[in-house]
Amino acid sequence: MGEGISDYTRFAVDLRRQMWMAGVEEELRRLIWQIAVTGKYISAKIHESNRKLAGFKNVYGEEQLSLDRSSDEIMKNQLQFSGFVREYASEEQDAVVMLGKGREKYFVTADPLDGSSLVDTNLAIGTIIGIHKESIFSRGRDSMVAALYITYGPLITMVYSAGKGAHEFVLNREGEYVLSQEHIMLEERGSIYSPGGLRKDCIEKHVRFLEYLEAEGYKLRYSGGFVPDINQVLIKRGGIFTYPALKKSPRGKLRLLFELQPMAFIIEQAGGIATDGKEEILSVRVEDLEQRCPIYIGSRFEVEKAMEFLAAGS
Ligand code: AHG
Ligand code: MN
Ligand code: MN
């Protein structure tokens, strides 16, 4: 055993080295690194979290756990002094926050803590980040340069893409993010489905699609946490996550800017696709911070099959 460093990490590739070898440009490497490190502070907050409601309401009118707010404060404060971030938009902020002097290179979107309602059940939750090179009020395909998510589960893992593939890292006991899977690629089709929303609230065509998947023997995998549910599709190399249009809310539940764009960026880099049922998520123009979209995201076969069912008879 080396001087306190386990053999496991001696020959391992850590996050900074992998990004350098992948040719990620320097400032973006430093920003991704900074955000990944912030995940450690958020994880510490989760571990010490009190479970009383903060009594605050975020823009979506949802009761907000104090953990959501403190995670957002941690992320904002870390980015404020990074020197790379001009604007910060977060699920927990009412408006875009100017973080820099106006000349910094990047615009960051954050769902600082996704799945906070699961904290008391000890199920996995996550942080979702989008990194843009220009105004976020655009199409993701034009503005995004990178995306990452951190999964706070039995292990803390981080998946990022800077447009050169999707890669997974595990936080080891030395507190380093060590490469576990590089260039993750989805198969043409998978064997799991993650169906958000209540069936009784879903439109007929969507229910037909779910019944098709069940008849085909797909296994239901749904935790209620977007990050671990999507992560399962990626790590199992296929399948589909959907949170569809509902009769009472045709735009579905998940937020385009904070949740769907970053995951669409990563899943596309892994050879999958992400649509709102008609249009690719990264082609949808962001009009406002609260914009929601139905989502079908995962391996090609299942997402294209979903679009067939939704288009049938129209
Ligand atoms: P958040 O905790 O950031 O508000 O997100 C919760 C989201 C997402 O994690 C998940 O996919 C979805 O809520 C689950 O919704 P249901 O409880 O309706 O299944
Ligand atoms: Mn969320
Ligand atoms: Mn959230």
Short mmCIF file of C-alpha atoms and ligand atoms in Angstrom, two decimals, residues 68 91-92 111-116 255 259, ligand 3:
data_model
loop_
_atom_site.label_atom_id
_atom_site.label_comp_id
_atom_site.label_asym_id
_atom_site.label_seq_id
_atom_site.Cartn_x
_atom_site.Cartn_y
_atom_site.Cartn_z
CA ASP A 68 -32.81 22.40 -1.55
CA GLU A 91 -34.48 25.71 -9.95
CA GLU A 92 -34.30 27.36 -6.52
CA ASP A 111 -31.04 21.67 -10.23
CA PRO A 112 -28.87 21.70 -7.12
CA LEU A 113 -30.78 18.91 -5.47
CA ASP A 114 -33.13 16.73 -7.49
CA GLY A 115 -35.40 14.36 -5.60
CA SER A 116 -35.23 16.10 -2.23
CA ARG A 255 -38.14 21.33 -16.28
CA GLU A 259 -33.44 18.77 -15.70
MN MN B 3 -34.58 20.21 -7.31
#
